[in-house]
Amino acid sequence: MELELTRVDYTVVGLTASSCLQLLPGTSSSDGSKGSLKQQQKVVVGDQDGVLQVFSMKKDELQIHFKTLPHDKIASVKLGGQIGSVADKIFTASENKVRGFNKKGKMFLAFETNLTENIRSMYVSGSDLLVCGNHVYNHYKDCKEVGSYLCGDSIVDVAALCPNNTSRLITVLACSGRVLRILEHSRVRQTLEVDSVPTVLHVPKGLGDRILCGFGDGKVLLFHINLLVTEVKREVLVEDTENLSAVTCVATYDLSGDGKDELIVGRRDGTLQVFTMNLDEYQFEMECTQIYREHFNESISCIQGGCVGANNYSEVVVCTYSGRVFGLTTQCISKSLSDSNKQISASINPDTSSKLHKLKAEIYELEQAITRERERYQVSTQALSTGLSAIPMLPVNDSMILCKEDATYALTIELPTPIEHVLLQCDAPINLIDVEKNSAVVSFSECDKMSGNSLLASYRCQANTNRVDLKFRTVEGQSGTLQVYITPNLQPKCCQLKRYPIKPLSLHMITYNLPDEIKARSMNALILKGAFSQAEMHNWLLNSIPEIPEKLYGNEKTRLVFRHVFVGTVLICEYGKAEANFRSDNISTISILKDFITKEATKKRIKLEITTNSNEHSIPELIKLIEPKIVHYNKLTKDYQILQALVDLDIRNDKEFSALSEEYQNLLRNQKQIESEFKKQPTILNRIYGILTDLYIDKFKFKGVNVKTKLPQLIDLLENYNYDELVHFYSVMKSAEDQEP
């Protein structure tokens, strides 16, 4: 079954954040049950100009019911009401304040929370108000604080469950440290580790103790939180099989009218998807099938299912980052003329004709206003004028996410205005990767080693391009800063600079539960003692490893575990005041961490007592761990090289094809697959070789031996891979005459 939806534009507001749009409930049943009449609903939207407005559609005309004056940026808009009654009260969060409005626009609540941070997310359930800053969660009941929680990770979103229709309130926090924290009475009851960074939470109606969560890797998961059982069941509803971007919003609504809700997913790259959900209430099983997909040119901030344009027609109301509000309605709206030979005016009814004349008049007035403002601007910037040319600071909607599937970083940059070009400059070696959905033209400049630049590249964007998607690969041990200069297509010309740190251990992600087979690996150790505080060591690690919690609470010894997304090795960090212990099954990780911390301690003139312990058994284990990649990509590279030679033969008939060996015939049959895989990761074999050569150098560096002259021999062994020979090569110490000072 395919769902047909037609776009209808409603209005344009200011820039919007997540959870900025809601639909007020209709006067009659609009829950999507079969046979019910769906009444038109009012749309509530708040923007970053601080304007809250409520509008509806009447005979295809926009009717604004109320609109507030500009104020502080609105971070979240939620609906609330007494439990069991209609949720028609509007709540907005701005800075650290929460305001309440009724549907007529009268403000009945102006509540200032005691948060020292700005509110990023909010949830309303009856008389309970949950607000979160960057690290602080507060729970209010009837505007009185009843609990709070400090989180080391950044809190991305918050939601609440009332299991089994009881008075219990279970809070779920989505945190940037790849975890969901389940709270009751402001205390953590469970911590759920997830594979990616959660981005949004949604509580579907009628599913009791279940919650939907969208992730940065494009997946959507359903969690069944049964507090009577310690285990939380989870099920993947949407897989990111097509390299889609992060999920920004999730909603459920009955669009097809069959009495079952559909799953609606909005993404950062502007993709909107609708899935059917076939739920078995007795077993935790749900099947999702995509029935609609459409791509828009900018990221989607919020989506809601309801009825806005016309009575009894369901639709998806969408709000984008730049503030465009439109509906995707199930109502069939014809856009074609009945007969191409007829006069155009004959196919347009009088009402439509009057609307067109009105629109043309509005466009003419806007053009005249723009012309007047341009003339006034030109006069104010003359040499004899005292006027100044002010360059506006445009907000940049950006994100940089570590993708564990291919061990790369995905960088997304979006502006509310078209982008002219983007310049990249980095003092660390990074490798840019082609992105299919990126239409910008890239050009590289040669880098002078004396200047300290390792990358200079520019992206020239096509017309009306508001977002640029980039992908790059880092090298562990090489740290620096990626500087992105963004030039919008505006007059006067201006440029905005964004900086992104490239950390020494850039390919490590935080993890919480280690399997027993990983715990049994042979570990290399690094022990540091000195006159440093726990906060100083935490700050050093914060600058060397991604995904470390920004803040550290308490004076107890901290333990953090990280995993290499490409190799699969682990790093265990245990540190407190005056002592830190690091263990890893990769000696290169220990070497990189030792060099960085020593350098930082030297800057602060802190003397360190350093003890290292290298385990010889860790080398064969690491080679065995990476062996499947060596074998696979060695074969892929050789197959690709042979395939290019076979293509040059220009085989044209079956007789010539049958004269080839079976191996070469299979290569030609799988030509597209081999070429596609090789083009996706053309340098991955060099990357594997680099990891193993660094391992060889770092092993003997701890022994005070320089082995760089042996690297060509190591590369030959890797190209003709044999496990026993490679392990033997790593275990043999160089003779004294071969050693270099």
XYZ file of C-alpha atoms in Angstrom:
741
model
C 0.000 0.000 0.000
C 1.300 3.429 -0.964
C 0.090 6.621 0.682
C -0.566 9.637 -1.569
C -0.041 13.012 0.067
C -0.258 16.491 -1.478
C 1.712 19.451 -0.183
C -0.182 22.593 0.869
C 1.862 25.575 2.129
C 0.414 27.480 5.089
C 2.789 30.137 6.379
C 6.386 31.111 7.140
C 7.585 31.892 10.663
C 11.046 32.571 12.106
C 13.741 29.958 12.632
C 12.467 27.002 14.638
C 13.857 24.466 17.087
C 12.770 20.911 17.767
C 9.324 20.429 19.381
C 8.191 23.880 18.234
C 4.816 22.917 16.714
C 1.647 21.382 18.152
C -1.963 20.881 17.033
C -4.775 21.855 19.367
C -7.396 19.107 19.695
C -10.566 19.549 17.615
C -14.016 20.117 19.014
C -15.115 16.577 18.180
C -13.387 13.226 17.998
C -10.111 13.547 16.127
C -8.275 10.564 17.544
C -8.177 8.816 14.202
C -10.583 6.026 15.112
C -12.444 4.505 12.195
C -15.664 6.275 11.308
C -15.039 9.377 13.448
C -15.406 12.851 11.945
C -12.160 14.773 12.006
C -12.659 18.476 12.633
C -10.136 21.074 11.532
C -7.522 21.829 14.174
C -5.587 24.947 15.095
C -1.816 25.018 14.665
C 0.432 26.295 17.462
C 3.974 27.263 16.476
C 6.762 29.110 18.290
C 9.974 30.369 16.703
C 13.384 31.627 17.746
C 12.223 35.223 17.408
C 10.145 34.527 20.513
C 6.824 34.762 18.643
C 4.070 32.299 19.534
C 1.127 32.180 17.158
C -1.984 30.095 16.660
C -3.611 29.865 13.245
C -6.126 27.755 11.356
C -7.385 27.412 7.800
C -10.855 28.528 6.721
C -11.865 28.188 3.070
C -8.172 27.981 2.140
C -7.532 31.283 3.932
C -5.056 31.601 6.808
C -6.786 32.781 9.982
C -4.448 33.977 12.772
C -6.163 33.649 16.155
C -3.431 35.268 18.230
C 0.208 36.198 17.901
C 2.530 37.336 20.695
C 5.147 40.055 20.465
C 8.792 39.005 19.926
C 10.458 37.780 23.106
C 13.181 35.312 24.112
C 13.832 32.324 21.855
C 11.206 29.623 22.217
C 12.968 26.289 22.732
C 9.913 24.066 23.100
C 6.115 24.148 22.748
C 3.960 21.546 24.505
C 0.261 21.008 25.178
C -1.101 20.126 28.591
C -4.160 19.904 30.754
C -5.584 18.024 33.673
C -5.316 14.241 33.421
C -8.479 12.896 31.827
C -9.380 16.228 30.207
C -8.577 17.714 26.806
C -4.956 18.930 26.521
C -5.696 22.402 25.145
C -3.341 24.511 27.281
C -0.216 25.820 25.528
C 3.135 25.843 27.358
C 6.300 27.461 25.994
C 9.876 27.320 27.283
C 12.162 30.349 26.796
C 15.535 30.691 28.533
C 14.689 29.463 32.075
C 11.024 30.522 32.011
C 7.837 28.582 31.259
C 4.716 30.418 30.113
C 1.196 29.090 29.745
C -1.495 30.311 27.352
C -5.049 29.230 26.728
C -6.277 28.670 23.189
C -7.527 32.279 23.005
C -4.074 33.676 23.737
C -4.516 34.702 27.361
C -1.416 34.043 29.460
C -2.335 32.258 32.684
C 1.151 31.165 33.783
C 4.524 32.939 33.948
C 6.803 30.601 35.889
C 10.520 31.184 36.321
C 12.377 27.969 37.092
C 15.517 27.827 39.205
C 17.613 26.460 36.330
C 20.882 28.288 35.796
C 20.916 26.939 32.205
C 18.528 27.694 29.388
C 15.763 25.149 28.935
C 16.494 22.835 25.989
C 13.634 20.347 26.349
C 10.342 20.169 28.224
C 7.503 17.731 28.894
C 4.082 18.366 30.458
C 1.933 15.653 32.017
C -1.065 16.852 34.002
C 0.244 18.991 36.852
C 3.791 17.672 36.370
C 6.295 19.849 34.530
C 9.649 18.365 33.471
C 12.328 20.753 32.195
C 15.919 20.055 31.184
C 18.873 22.285 30.541
C 22.145 21.029 29.152
C 23.003 18.958 32.232
C 20.216 19.610 34.765
C 16.809 17.940 35.025
C 14.122 19.463 37.242
C 10.700 18.079 38.133
C 7.950 20.479 39.219
C 4.466 19.644 40.446
C 2.018 22.531 40.577
C 5.028 24.832 40.053
C 6.806 23.442 43.128
C 10.084 21.613 42.755
C 9.863 17.976 43.824
C 13.164 16.670 42.460
C 16.241 17.314 40.364
C 19.070 15.365 38.772
C 22.553 16.343 37.566
C 23.744 14.551 34.442
C 27.334 14.451 33.214
C 26.182 13.985 29.617
C 24.241 16.572 27.682
C 20.492 15.951 27.915
C 18.985 15.855 24.420
C 15.289 15.236 25.156
C 12.910 14.271 27.956
C 9.624 12.353 28.070
C 7.444 10.753 30.732
C 5.383 7.572 30.998
C 2.438 6.699 33.242
C 2.527 2.877 33.180
C -0.759 0.972 33.472
C -2.692 4.240 33.901
C -1.338 4.643 37.434
C -0.189 7.788 39.226
C 3.457 6.742 38.840
C 5.533 9.021 36.655
C 8.524 7.438 34.929
C 10.929 9.887 33.281
C 13.140 8.964 30.346
C 16.159 11.134 29.542
C 17.889 10.833 26.156
C 21.556 11.702 26.701
C 24.364 12.440 24.275
C 26.562 9.773 25.866
C 24.650 7.083 23.910
C 22.392 6.205 26.850
C 18.770 6.457 27.938
C 18.362 7.061 31.648
C 15.113 5.938 33.315
C 14.257 7.988 36.404
C 11.627 7.676 39.090
C 11.391 10.264 41.872
C 14.412 11.949 40.201
C 16.632 8.928 40.822
C 18.153 6.781 38.105
C 16.593 3.328 38.119
C 18.097 2.019 34.907
C 20.651 3.091 32.305
C 20.164 1.740 28.800
C 23.165 1.731 26.497
C 22.318 2.354 22.833
C 24.407 2.103 19.671
C 24.062 5.731 18.591
C 23.330 9.158 20.011
C 19.581 9.535 20.741
C 18.052 12.639 19.199
C 14.319 12.648 20.021
C 11.763 10.860 22.242
C 8.074 10.311 21.531
C 5.376 8.662 23.643
C 2.723 7.064 21.379
C -0.869 7.198 22.556
C -2.379 3.925 23.664
C 0.901 2.021 24.027
C 1.133 2.308 27.810
C 4.714 1.801 28.913
C 6.345 2.017 25.485
C 8.361 4.857 24.037
C 9.823 5.636 20.609
C 13.340 6.986 20.209
C 15.068 8.391 17.108
C 18.845 8.260 16.738
C 21.682 10.058 15.035
C 22.424 7.065 12.798
C 18.911 7.213 11.310
C 17.296 4.372 13.263
C 14.032 4.426 15.215
C 13.668 2.041 18.165
C 10.695 1.079 20.310
C 11.416 0.487 24.001
C 9.111 -1.505 26.255
C 9.830 -0.300 29.788
C 8.408 -2.774 32.299
C 9.482 -1.666 35.749
C 8.442 -4.975 37.294
C 11.237 -6.579 35.271
C 14.743 -5.151 35.232
C 15.193 -5.935 31.542
C 13.943 -3.380 29.039
C 12.906 -4.856 25.705
C 13.801 -3.000 22.538
C 12.930 -3.426 18.890
C 14.296 -1.724 15.786
C 11.384 -0.279 13.792
C 13.301 1.684 11.158
C 16.738 0.692 9.861
C 18.916 3.244 8.083
C 19.594 1.063 5.049
C 19.970 3.971 2.617
C 22.465 6.138 4.520
C 19.818 8.613 5.601
C 20.646 11.283 8.137
C 19.757 11.746 11.798
C 16.159 11.572 12.995
C 14.974 14.985 14.214
C 11.302 14.301 14.995
C 8.917 11.357 15.389
C 5.112 11.255 15.519
C 2.291 8.704 15.311
C -1.138 9.296 13.761
C -3.803 7.432 11.817
C -3.425 8.844 8.313
C -5.032 5.997 6.370
C -8.223 5.902 8.469
C -7.998 2.174 9.330
C -7.908 2.720 13.082
C -4.167 2.030 13.368
C -1.549 4.703 13.824
C 1.212 5.190 11.290
C 4.777 6.067 12.250
C 5.950 9.431 10.851
C 9.690 10.176 10.817
C 11.404 13.472 9.947
C 15.145 13.727 9.325
C 17.901 16.306 9.352
C 18.458 16.066 5.589
C 14.799 16.943 4.876
C 13.511 13.403 4.304
C 10.030 12.567 5.605
C 8.860 8.949 5.839
C 5.586 7.280 6.827
C 5.462 3.650 7.990
C 2.628 1.318 8.881
C 2.847 -0.222 12.362
C 1.367 -3.673 12.898
C 1.545 -4.177 16.646
C 0.810 -7.384 18.536
C -0.411 -6.313 21.971
C 0.387 -9.701 23.525
C 3.870 -10.143 22.096
C 6.570 -7.529 21.715
C 6.560 -7.616 17.937
C 5.950 -4.859 15.454
C 6.438 -4.747 11.713
C 6.966 -1.466 9.900
C 6.510 -0.989 6.148
C 7.298 2.261 4.366
C 4.259 3.659 2.533
C 5.409 7.221 1.837
C 8.700 9.038 1.381
C 9.469 12.560 0.216
C 12.578 14.703 0.342
C 12.538 18.433 1.090
C 15.440 20.834 0.768
C 15.937 21.645 4.449
C 15.944 19.868 7.767
C 12.631 19.115 9.447
C 12.185 20.548 12.943
C 8.803 19.144 13.909
C 5.965 17.024 12.543
C 2.426 16.416 13.789
C -0.441 14.333 12.478
C -3.895 15.862 12.436
C -6.545 17.658 10.391
C -5.844 21.284 9.411
C -6.662 22.055 5.766
C -10.134 20.512 5.414
C -12.614 18.592 7.557
C -12.263 14.812 7.609
C -8.943 14.808 5.727
C -5.900 13.664 7.685
C -2.541 15.245 7.050
C 1.017 15.615 8.312
C 1.839 19.162 9.396
C 5.545 19.877 8.878
C 7.717 22.704 10.166
C 11.222 23.139 8.755
C 14.297 24.767 10.266
C 13.858 28.008 8.297
C 10.239 28.306 9.501
C 8.182 26.978 6.577
C 4.949 25.427 7.813
C 3.095 23.210 5.345
C 0.788 20.235 5.294
C 0.926 16.907 3.468
C -2.761 16.137 3.128
C -4.626 13.020 2.059
C -7.089 15.267 0.211
C -6.744 14.862 -3.565
C -5.905 18.285 -5.001
C -5.664 18.336 -8.774
C -2.915 20.515 -10.224
C -3.485 19.838 -13.895
C -5.788 21.627 -16.329
C -8.686 19.677 -17.786
C -7.756 20.280 -21.410
C -4.584 21.829 -22.783
C -6.512 23.289 -25.776
C -8.880 25.283 -23.579
C -8.126 28.746 -22.366
C -6.404 28.798 -18.977
C -8.888 31.289 -17.600
C -11.759 28.936 -18.399
C -10.343 26.222 -16.132
C -9.978 28.563 -13.137
C -13.092 29.254 -11.121
C -13.864 32.807 -9.903
C -12.679 32.113 -6.335
C -9.328 30.858 -7.556
C -8.986 33.826 -9.910
C -9.582 36.307 -7.083
C -6.987 34.526 -4.940
C -4.436 34.749 -7.731
C -5.071 38.486 -8.136
C -4.694 38.944 -4.388
C -1.416 37.008 -4.341
C -0.063 39.020 -7.260
C -0.947 42.242 -5.442
C 0.861 41.048 -2.288
C 3.940 40.044 -4.309
C 3.978 43.466 -5.996
C 3.783 45.230 -2.614
C 6.654 43.107 -1.270
C 8.787 43.852 -4.319
C 8.164 47.579 -3.888
C 9.064 47.359 -0.183
C 12.320 45.525 -1.004
C 13.217 48.136 -3.616
C 12.631 50.971 -1.134
C 14.756 49.269 1.540
C 17.605 48.682 -0.935
C 17.582 52.321 -1.970
C 17.570 53.429 1.665
C 20.468 51.086 2.392
C 22.497 52.440 -0.535
C 21.967 56.005 0.677
C 22.927 55.147 4.265
C 26.243 53.596 3.170
C 27.479 56.536 1.083
C 30.848 58.043 1.978
C 29.353 61.232 3.394
C 26.753 59.396 5.420
C 27.095 58.514 9.098
C 25.291 55.205 8.554
C 27.108 51.921 9.110
C 26.792 48.675 7.201
C 25.827 46.018 9.734
C 26.524 42.376 8.926
C 24.008 40.051 10.583
C 25.172 36.989 12.509
C 23.324 34.130 10.865
C 22.523 31.112 13.047
C 24.234 27.936 11.847
C 22.407 24.655 12.320
C 25.310 22.207 12.415
C 26.183 18.766 13.737
C 29.240 16.508 13.660
C 28.572 12.829 14.362
C 30.955 9.869 14.490
C 29.547 7.096 12.264
C 30.663 3.762 13.651
C 29.624 1.804 10.519
C 32.459 3.199 8.385
C 34.501 5.015 11.080
C 33.959 8.463 9.571
C 32.637 11.812 10.737
C 29.466 13.255 9.183
C 29.395 17.062 9.258
C 26.173 18.892 8.384
C 25.959 22.663 7.952
C 22.675 24.483 7.345
C 21.806 28.168 7.078
C 18.421 29.903 6.771
C 19.720 31.577 3.589
C 21.403 30.054 0.498
C 25.091 29.183 0.867
C 27.516 30.496 -1.749
C 30.587 28.491 -0.800
C 32.235 26.708 2.128
C 35.994 26.696 2.780
C 37.647 23.971 4.873
C 41.017 24.394 6.570
C 42.571 21.829 8.892
C 46.004 21.455 10.488
C 45.474 17.708 10.996
C 45.502 15.174 8.132
C 41.908 14.284 7.253
C 40.517 12.612 4.162
C 37.347 14.030 2.594
C 34.856 11.452 1.269
C 32.300 11.963 -1.489
C 28.678 12.257 -0.365
C 26.058 11.330 -2.941
C 23.452 13.832 -1.782
C 25.972 16.684 -1.784
C 25.591 18.675 -5.028
C 28.403 21.137 -4.253
C 31.527 21.197 -6.437
C 34.719 20.574 -4.442
C 38.201 21.823 -5.308
C 41.458 21.284 -3.424
C 44.458 23.537 -2.965
C 48.041 22.448 -2.410
C 49.164 22.766 1.180
C 52.518 24.200 2.148
C 54.049 22.226 5.007
C 55.591 25.396 6.395
C 52.116 26.934 6.813
C 50.915 24.048 8.988
C 47.921 23.280 6.772
C 47.115 19.644 6.003
C 43.867 20.350 4.152
C 42.571 23.269 2.106
C 39.350 22.602 0.213
C 36.396 24.642 -0.972
C 32.830 23.625 -1.816
C 31.032 25.811 -4.354
C 27.316 25.335 -3.818
C 24.570 25.243 -6.410
C 21.856 27.903 -6.456
C 19.399 27.873 -3.530
C 21.459 25.381 -1.506
C 20.813 25.881 2.207
C 22.657 22.834 3.543
C 25.931 21.053 2.884
C 26.646 17.460 3.944
C 30.319 16.544 4.377
C 32.058 13.359 5.378
C 35.686 12.927 6.380
C 38.010 10.367 7.911
C 40.563 11.141 10.625
C 43.857 9.508 11.613
C 44.281 8.592 15.271
C 47.272 10.229 16.872
C 46.944 13.313 14.649
C 45.044 16.096 16.420
C 44.121 19.586 15.354
C 41.184 21.839 14.495
C 38.917 21.786 11.466
C 37.918 25.356 10.583
C 34.902 25.844 8.342
C 34.370 29.261 6.716
C 30.741 29.601 5.585
C 29.871 32.335 3.090
C 26.128 32.938 2.589
C 24.766 34.455 -0.600
C 24.091 37.871 0.956
C 25.027 41.498 0.398
C 27.282 42.852 1.816
C 29.562 39.815 1.677
C 30.252 38.184 5.009
C 31.658 34.935 6.319
C 31.086 32.948 9.478
C 33.648 30.665 11.098
C 32.907 27.381 12.859
C 35.598 25.335 14.603
C 35.508 21.582 15.222
C 38.249 19.889 17.288
C 39.957 16.769 15.891
C 40.994 14.858 19.008
C 43.973 12.459 19.236
C 41.767 9.412 19.862
C 39.091 10.603 17.442
C 37.806 7.128 16.501
C 36.842 6.040 20.029
C 33.243 5.999 21.243
C 32.036 5.547 24.782
C 30.622 2.188 25.858
C 29.288 0.813 29.122
C 28.964 -2.970 29.084
C 31.919 -5.050 27.941
C 31.356 -8.679 26.899
C 33.341 -11.328 28.762
C 35.481 -12.131 25.713
C 36.675 -8.511 25.605
C 37.440 -8.472 29.331
C 39.639 -11.548 28.835
C 41.918 -9.813 26.305
C 45.561 -9.103 27.089
C 45.948 -5.493 28.159
C 48.720 -2.911 27.993
C 48.844 -0.528 30.942
C 49.747 3.099 31.568
C 49.897 4.393 35.153
C 50.303 8.103 35.868
C 50.990 9.619 39.285
C 51.543 13.252 40.080
C 50.248 16.456 41.632
C 47.150 16.719 39.444
C 43.531 16.895 40.489
C 40.743 14.668 39.210
C 39.243 17.658 37.355
C 42.567 18.311 35.581
C 42.843 14.700 34.417
C 39.209 14.782 33.289
C 39.899 17.923 31.283
C 42.933 16.290 29.619
C 40.836 13.291 28.638
C 38.031 15.588 27.463
C 40.475 17.130 24.980
C 41.804 13.763 23.810
C 38.768 11.439 23.498
C 35.295 12.171 22.013
C 32.029 11.613 23.875
C 33.450 12.168 27.361
C 30.898 13.813 29.674
C 31.572 17.522 29.875
C 31.110 17.750 33.615
C 32.290 15.564 36.454
C 30.227 15.289 39.631
C 31.496 13.957 42.936
C 34.999 13.121 44.157
C 34.837 9.376 43.680
C 37.206 7.613 41.306
C 35.851 7.740 37.752
C 35.784 4.786 35.357
C 35.100 5.233 31.641
C 35.310 2.654 28.852
C 35.787 3.411 25.140
C 35.847 1.265 22.038
C 37.631 1.835 18.723
C 34.887 1.987 16.078
C 37.091 0.574 13.295
C 39.411 -1.956 14.945
C 37.249 -2.960 17.925
C 39.904 -2.519 20.624
C 38.983 -1.013 23.996
C 40.361 1.642 26.334
C 39.565 1.531 30.057
C 40.187 4.756 31.993
C 40.204 4.846 35.802
C 41.324 8.072 37.389
C 41.066 10.124 40.533
C 43.174 12.637 42.398
C 46.934 12.220 41.833
C 46.610 8.844 40.080
C 45.274 7.550 36.758
C 45.274 4.035 35.314
C 44.696 3.318 31.618
C 44.436 -0.131 30.032
C 44.026 -1.073 26.388
C 44.581 -4.093 24.150
C 46.030 -1.692 21.546
C 49.471 -0.414 22.436
C 49.102 2.470 19.950
C 46.176 3.821 21.992
C 48.333 3.807 25.131
C 51.159 5.539 23.247
C 48.889 8.297 21.869
C 47.319 8.926 25.278
C 50.716 8.993 27.005
C 52.136 11.534 24.554
C 49.126 13.836 24.791
C 48.789 13.836 28.583
C 52.547 14.298 29.033
C 52.441 17.293 26.724
C 49.485 18.843 28.578
C 51.091 18.225 31.984
C 54.325 19.837 30.798
C 52.397 22.978 29.819
C 51.151 23.251 33.407
C 54.541 22.270 34.857
C 53.093 19.214 36.549
C 55.647 16.468 37.129
C 54.364 13.002 36.269
C 55.578 9.608 37.366
C 54.931 7.383 34.334
C 54.813 3.582 34.385
C 54.082 1.562 31.238
C 53.553 -2.153 30.886
C 53.318 -3.611 27.394
C 51.797 -7.069 27.018
C 53.381 -9.119 24.219
C 50.240 -11.249 23.868
C 48.144 -8.218 22.862
C 49.843 -7.986 19.437
C 48.703 -11.396 18.072
C 45.220 -10.800 19.477
C 44.914 -7.441 17.724
C 46.188 -8.885 14.429
C 43.601 -11.664 14.741
C 40.946 -9.046 15.429
C 41.730 -7.080 12.272
C 42.510 -10.143 10.150
C 39.058 -10.334 8.436
C 39.470 -6.750 7.192
C 43.008 -7.415 5.903
C 41.921 -10.506 3.987
C 38.734 -8.948 2.614
C 40.205 -5.662 1.436
C 43.375 -7.267 0.107
C 41.179 -9.459 -2.042
C 38.915 -6.543 -3.005
C 41.888 -4.425 -4.130
C 43.399 -7.239 -6.176
C 40.006 -8.092 -7.695
C 39.500 -4.468 -8.660
C 42.938 -4.250 -10.299
C 42.361 -7.478 -12.259
C 38.888 -6.308 -13.213
C 40.274 -3.101 -14.743
C 42.624 -5.198 -16.875
C 39.735 -7.440 -17.951
C 37.678 -4.403 -18.923
C 40.555 -3.177 -21.087
C 40.407 -6.480 -23.003
C 37.047 -5.347 -24.393
C 35.361 -8.762 -24.420
C 32.405 -8.570 -26.822
C 30.989 -12.088 -27.315
C 30.305 -15.285 -25.403
C 33.155 -17.142 -27.083
C 35.736 -14.719 -25.740
C 34.025 -14.701 -22.340
C 34.040 -18.525 -22.092
C 37.773 -18.572 -22.865
C 38.424 -16.890 -19.509
C 38.941 -18.845 -16.304
C 36.041 -19.284 -13.876
C 37.621 -16.784 -11.486
C 37.809 -14.050 -14.126
C 34.271 -14.792 -15.319
C 32.980 -14.294 -11.780
C 34.832 -10.988 -11.573
C 33.111 -9.732 -14.716
C 29.729 -10.951 -13.467
C 30.198 -9.041 -10.198
C 31.746 -5.979 -11.834
C 29.229 -3.420 -10.536
C 29.332 -4.744 -6.975
C 33.165 -4.781 -6.848
C 33.499 -1.296 -8.347
C 30.823 0.119 -6.064
C 32.422 -1.282 -2.895
C 35.904 -0.195 -3.908
C 34.822 3.360 -4.771
C 33.134 3.744 -1.384
C 36.393 3.060 0.482
C 39.296 3.365 -1.976
C 41.888 4.086 0.727
C 40.722 1.672 3.409
C 43.558 -0.779 2.770
C 46.118 1.993 3.312
C 44.236 2.832 6.484
C 44.595 -0.742 7.768
C 48.280 -0.764 6.848
C 48.720 2.522 8.704
C 47.164 1.090 11.874
C 49.469 -1.946 11.814
C 52.616 0.047 11.020
C 51.815 2.429 13.897
C 51.368 -0.613 16.105
C 54.827 -1.867 15.115
C 56.466 1.522 15.690
C 54.724 2.093 19.041
C 55.627 -1.351 20.350
C 59.337 -0.793 19.907
C 59.143 2.874 20.899
C 58.437 1.755 24.458
C 61.682 -0.253 24.242
C 63.608 2.764 22.941
C 64.123 1.305 19.452
C 63.530 3.023 16.108
C 62.184 0.521 13.560
C 61.158 2.800 10.696
C 63.677 1.175 8.334
C 61.777 -2.098 8.663
C 58.470 -0.644 7.478
C 58.858 -1.620 3.777
C 59.351 -5.224 4.868
C 56.203 -4.976 6.988
C 54.175 -3.622 4.049
C 55.321 -6.576 1.906
C 54.113 -8.972 4.604
C 50.755 -7.230 4.761
C 50.282 -7.370 0.986
C 51.031 -11.117 1.075
C 49.250 -11.685 4.337
C 50.090 -14.699 6.492
C 49.129 -14.612 10.141
C 52.041 -16.641 11.522
C 54.653 -14.747 9.531
C 53.234 -11.386 10.546
C 53.115 -12.310 14.241
C 56.699 -13.572 14.053
C 57.802 -10.289 12.464
C 56.279 -8.288 15.335
C 57.892 -10.500 17.967
C 61.475 -10.327 16.666
C 63.635 -7.594 18.198
C 65.962 -5.804 15.821
C 69.607 -6.642 15.998
C 71.903 -4.040 17.396
C 73.501 -3.223 14.055
C 70.131 -2.519 12.462
C 69.036 -0.236 15.247
C 69.145 3.449 14.653
C 69.809 6.019 17.349
